[in-house]
XYZ file of C-alpha atoms in Angstrom:
286
model
C 47.176 146.720 39.880
C 50.428 145.910 37.865
C 52.330 145.544 40.926
C 49.708 143.109 41.971
C 50.349 141.350 38.627
C 54.105 141.483 39.127
C 53.716 139.723 42.583
C 51.518 136.807 41.441
C 54.240 135.968 38.617
C 57.019 136.286 41.253
C 54.957 133.922 43.659
C 54.330 131.622 40.885
C 58.019 131.543 39.798
C 59.067 130.550 43.248
C 56.422 127.950 43.567
C 57.938 126.462 40.642
C 61.423 126.602 41.807
C 60.372 125.253 45.132
C 58.085 122.792 43.897
C 59.860 121.469 41.305
C 58.012 121.045 37.773
C 57.803 123.167 34.478
C 56.756 123.190 30.949
C 57.071 125.274 27.878
C 54.222 126.568 25.533
C 53.980 125.049 22.053
C 52.540 124.485 19.042
C 49.519 121.690 18.416
C 50.560 118.542 16.841
C 47.135 117.980 15.655
C 46.844 117.601 11.693
C 43.405 118.592 10.185
C 44.642 117.010 7.076
C 43.767 113.127 6.261
C 46.770 111.265 4.609
C 46.180 108.214 2.510
C 47.841 104.974 3.896
C 47.079 101.087 4.230
C 46.407 99.043 7.091
C 46.634 95.343 8.556
C 45.853 93.700 11.825
C 47.961 90.951 13.858
C 47.252 88.647 17.107
C 43.863 87.646 17.821
C 40.896 89.138 15.904
C 39.595 90.655 19.335
C 43.098 91.105 20.789
C 45.229 93.954 22.260
C 47.897 93.619 19.553
C 51.459 93.231 20.681
C 53.020 91.915 23.967
C 55.695 94.442 24.121
C 56.876 95.884 21.067
C 59.970 97.515 19.290
C 59.334 100.657 21.622
C 59.981 98.868 24.697
C 56.833 99.760 26.412
C 56.720 96.247 27.490
C 53.667 94.919 29.870
C 52.033 98.318 29.656
C 50.289 97.787 26.113
C 48.274 94.998 27.893
C 46.478 97.480 30.439
C 44.473 100.656 30.164
C 44.955 103.320 28.580
C 47.219 101.719 26.058
C 45.349 98.576 25.915
C 43.490 97.772 22.262
C 44.763 100.735 21.360
C 48.352 99.965 20.029
C 49.999 99.622 16.605
C 52.672 98.869 14.736
C 53.882 101.192 12.198
C 56.223 101.544 9.091
C 59.732 102.888 9.463
C 58.456 106.116 7.997
C 56.370 106.904 10.978
C 58.467 104.489 13.227
C 61.374 107.107 12.512
C 64.000 104.724 14.277
C 62.324 104.537 17.593
C 61.608 108.579 18.156
C 58.206 107.985 16.527
C 56.843 105.883 19.243
C 54.541 107.086 21.588
C 52.830 109.626 18.596
C 49.000 109.038 18.386
C 47.039 108.704 14.936
C 43.663 108.596 13.875
C 43.164 105.855 11.356
C 39.826 105.470 9.392
C 38.885 103.231 6.591
C 37.118 104.413 3.727
C 34.574 101.401 2.324
C 31.254 102.649 3.109
C 29.472 99.876 2.757
C 31.774 97.970 5.744
C 33.242 101.138 7.409
C 31.991 103.689 9.662
C 32.659 106.692 9.866
C 34.270 107.052 13.249
C 38.080 106.960 13.366
C 40.285 104.573 15.310
C 42.850 106.337 17.812
C 45.987 104.352 17.951
C 49.510 104.546 19.899
C 52.641 103.648 18.324
C 54.261 100.800 20.223
C 56.051 98.903 17.837
C 57.361 98.752 14.015
C 56.583 96.591 11.151
C 59.664 96.603 8.910
C 58.947 94.107 6.118
C 55.988 93.274 3.934
C 53.332 95.736 3.600
C 55.586 97.816 5.751
C 58.666 97.617 3.413
C 59.465 100.485 0.326
C 58.478 103.600 1.800
C 55.135 102.646 2.484
C 52.715 104.340 4.898
C 51.165 101.702 6.895
C 49.540 100.468 10.029
C 49.431 97.066 11.500
C 47.031 97.372 14.009
C 45.500 95.066 16.699
C 42.401 93.013 15.943
C 40.223 95.045 18.182
C 41.217 98.631 16.955
C 41.174 96.964 13.350
C 37.389 95.723 14.085
C 36.899 99.192 15.594
C 36.728 100.750 12.244
C 33.691 98.493 10.919
C 30.191 99.380 11.324
C 28.084 97.388 13.923
C 28.214 93.742 13.624
C 30.683 93.771 10.745
C 34.188 93.356 12.561
C 34.831 90.085 11.487
C 34.013 90.405 7.805
C 36.464 93.894 7.810
C 39.019 91.581 9.459
C 38.873 89.121 6.745
C 39.627 91.560 3.871
C 42.971 91.715 5.079
C 44.922 94.843 3.707
C 42.801 97.562 3.370
C 43.209 101.389 2.279
C 42.808 103.927 5.078
C 43.377 107.507 5.895
C 45.348 108.858 9.008
C 46.175 111.990 10.463
C 48.300 112.981 13.647
C 46.210 113.831 16.623
C 47.204 114.664 20.613
C 47.705 111.877 22.775
C 45.420 112.144 25.716
C 45.856 110.381 29.338
C 43.423 111.760 31.333
C 44.517 111.614 35.386
C 48.313 110.499 34.138
C 51.381 112.176 34.514
C 54.351 111.580 32.434
C 56.504 108.681 34.495
C 60.192 107.531 33.696
C 60.686 103.874 34.234
C 64.647 102.892 35.192
C 65.381 100.075 32.674
C 66.936 96.768 33.707
C 70.752 97.114 34.293
C 70.776 100.609 34.844
C 73.958 101.784 37.292
C 75.110 104.945 38.731
C 77.316 105.206 35.494
C 74.642 103.906 33.068
C 71.445 105.302 33.435
C 68.912 104.282 30.829
C 64.936 105.877 31.194
C 61.731 105.015 29.234
C 59.147 107.622 28.888
C 55.706 106.620 29.563
C 51.981 108.653 28.866
C 53.158 111.494 27.322
C 50.315 114.116 26.596
C 50.126 116.223 23.197
C 52.991 115.130 21.224
C 53.917 111.854 22.434
C 57.098 111.487 20.908
C 60.437 112.308 22.329
C 63.256 113.866 20.031
C 65.754 114.682 22.896
C 66.201 113.891 26.856
C 68.435 115.295 29.485
C 69.023 114.812 32.969
C 70.392 116.761 35.934
C 71.706 116.398 39.226
C 70.854 119.451 40.908
C 68.061 121.572 40.145
C 68.005 124.399 42.941
C 70.352 127.426 43.149
C 70.789 129.151 46.108
C 69.894 132.392 44.514
C 66.664 130.966 43.693
C 66.572 129.797 47.312
C 67.406 132.814 49.035
C 64.825 134.644 46.967
C 62.058 132.455 47.668
C 62.755 131.671 51.629
C 61.608 134.865 52.321
C 58.020 134.167 50.811
C 57.811 130.573 52.056
C 59.288 130.494 55.141
C 61.909 127.900 54.373
C 64.524 127.476 57.195
C 66.838 124.935 55.705
C 68.340 124.893 52.166
C 67.538 121.845 50.047
C 70.521 119.296 49.748
C 73.138 120.410 47.302
C 76.013 117.592 47.208
C 74.622 115.859 44.093
C 77.154 117.484 41.807
C 76.959 120.060 38.953
C 74.109 121.700 37.777
C 74.672 121.278 34.105
C 72.090 119.167 32.042
C 73.623 116.059 30.798
C 72.353 115.092 27.186
C 71.194 111.609 27.101
C 71.499 109.332 23.849
C 68.805 107.786 22.294
C 69.280 103.838 22.318
C 66.185 102.105 20.681
C 62.464 102.770 20.765
C 61.402 104.928 23.325
C 64.582 104.203 25.403
C 67.298 106.686 26.063
C 70.322 106.554 28.300
C 73.553 108.355 29.805
C 76.772 107.253 30.233
C 78.311 109.557 33.310
C 78.987 108.692 36.789
C 78.770 108.544 39.458
C 75.410 110.178 39.193
C 73.425 110.899 42.255
C 70.160 111.402 42.728
C 67.697 113.237 43.292
C 67.544 113.325 39.216
C 65.639 116.023 37.106
C 64.668 114.841 33.547
C 64.086 117.648 30.720
C 62.180 116.219 27.897
C 61.885 118.045 24.576
C 59.350 116.221 22.016
C 60.199 115.552 18.611
C 57.361 116.947 16.555
C 56.907 120.451 17.960
C 59.832 120.658 20.311
C 57.743 121.232 23.183
C 59.677 121.338 26.662
C 58.954 119.874 29.911
C 61.191 119.597 32.882
C 60.238 117.417 36.040
C 62.583 118.264 38.934
C 63.735 115.605 41.099
C 61.714 112.930 39.476
C 64.032 110.384 40.240
C 64.850 109.858 43.825
C 67.927 109.784 45.490
C 67.524 106.024 46.293
C 66.392 105.266 42.687
C 66.553 101.512 41.713
C 66.304 99.483 38.431
C 62.987 98.426 37.264
C 60.951 101.154 39.410
C 58.942 103.659 37.776
C 58.785 107.619 38.769
C 55.934 109.329 38.016
C 56.045 113.319 37.703
C 53.777 115.723 38.956
C 52.807 117.122 35.394
C 51.953 116.506 31.704
C 51.604 118.499 28.717
C 47.863 118.862 28.948
C 47.590 119.594 32.986
């Protein structure tokens, strides 16, 4: 039985090496304790919120699953852009007009002044998200109140059917590569990112080729095996200055909140182009 278990572990390891993606276990980002804050809304009363925003998600905020769930947060939660992508539950408190359900919002923007200044914890929500906190038929009345007291807590992001994707930003070249992370389950935020040109060693290949019957080793002319640390640019955008970079490129993402790590092997192909989005085969929840 122990020998069978060892074979299963070996096969799983080889599958990850050959086919390419892995992630590491983690602590849950969910916070069971509600904290006080304030909230306002912006845009049209039933609108989806910002068009774009300081995180750089662009038109993604206008379509599901982000649509009508976006929010701008004060600097204490925005964290100079490293708080982008985090998810929160927000609930208002006045029982005469507020329902007991919380709205789940995704950080896509920053509100740097006004209610959001002086170290305040503040959510500036889309009109639709703000109205969702009201009891049935009182959406408009709740929006008429302007700033309201709320409670909030961190919650894992969930994107059913979506895998983590990497958008290559406009202007990227073989010497300056900029990436935007999309649809990250769980923490949602990014604490660090690395890229690597070669993700497959001959040692791994020789060991696993016997099991999978591979006849030809993978292409290994893409450079070194070193993980290159990316720099945080702004919002949810990261970049590396190095080159010439040759695909395929692997991306390693580490979350800010709990330090979970996910590696997407060869997710960016050899013939990558700026303004294209490349989807991995995994996410933190599946």
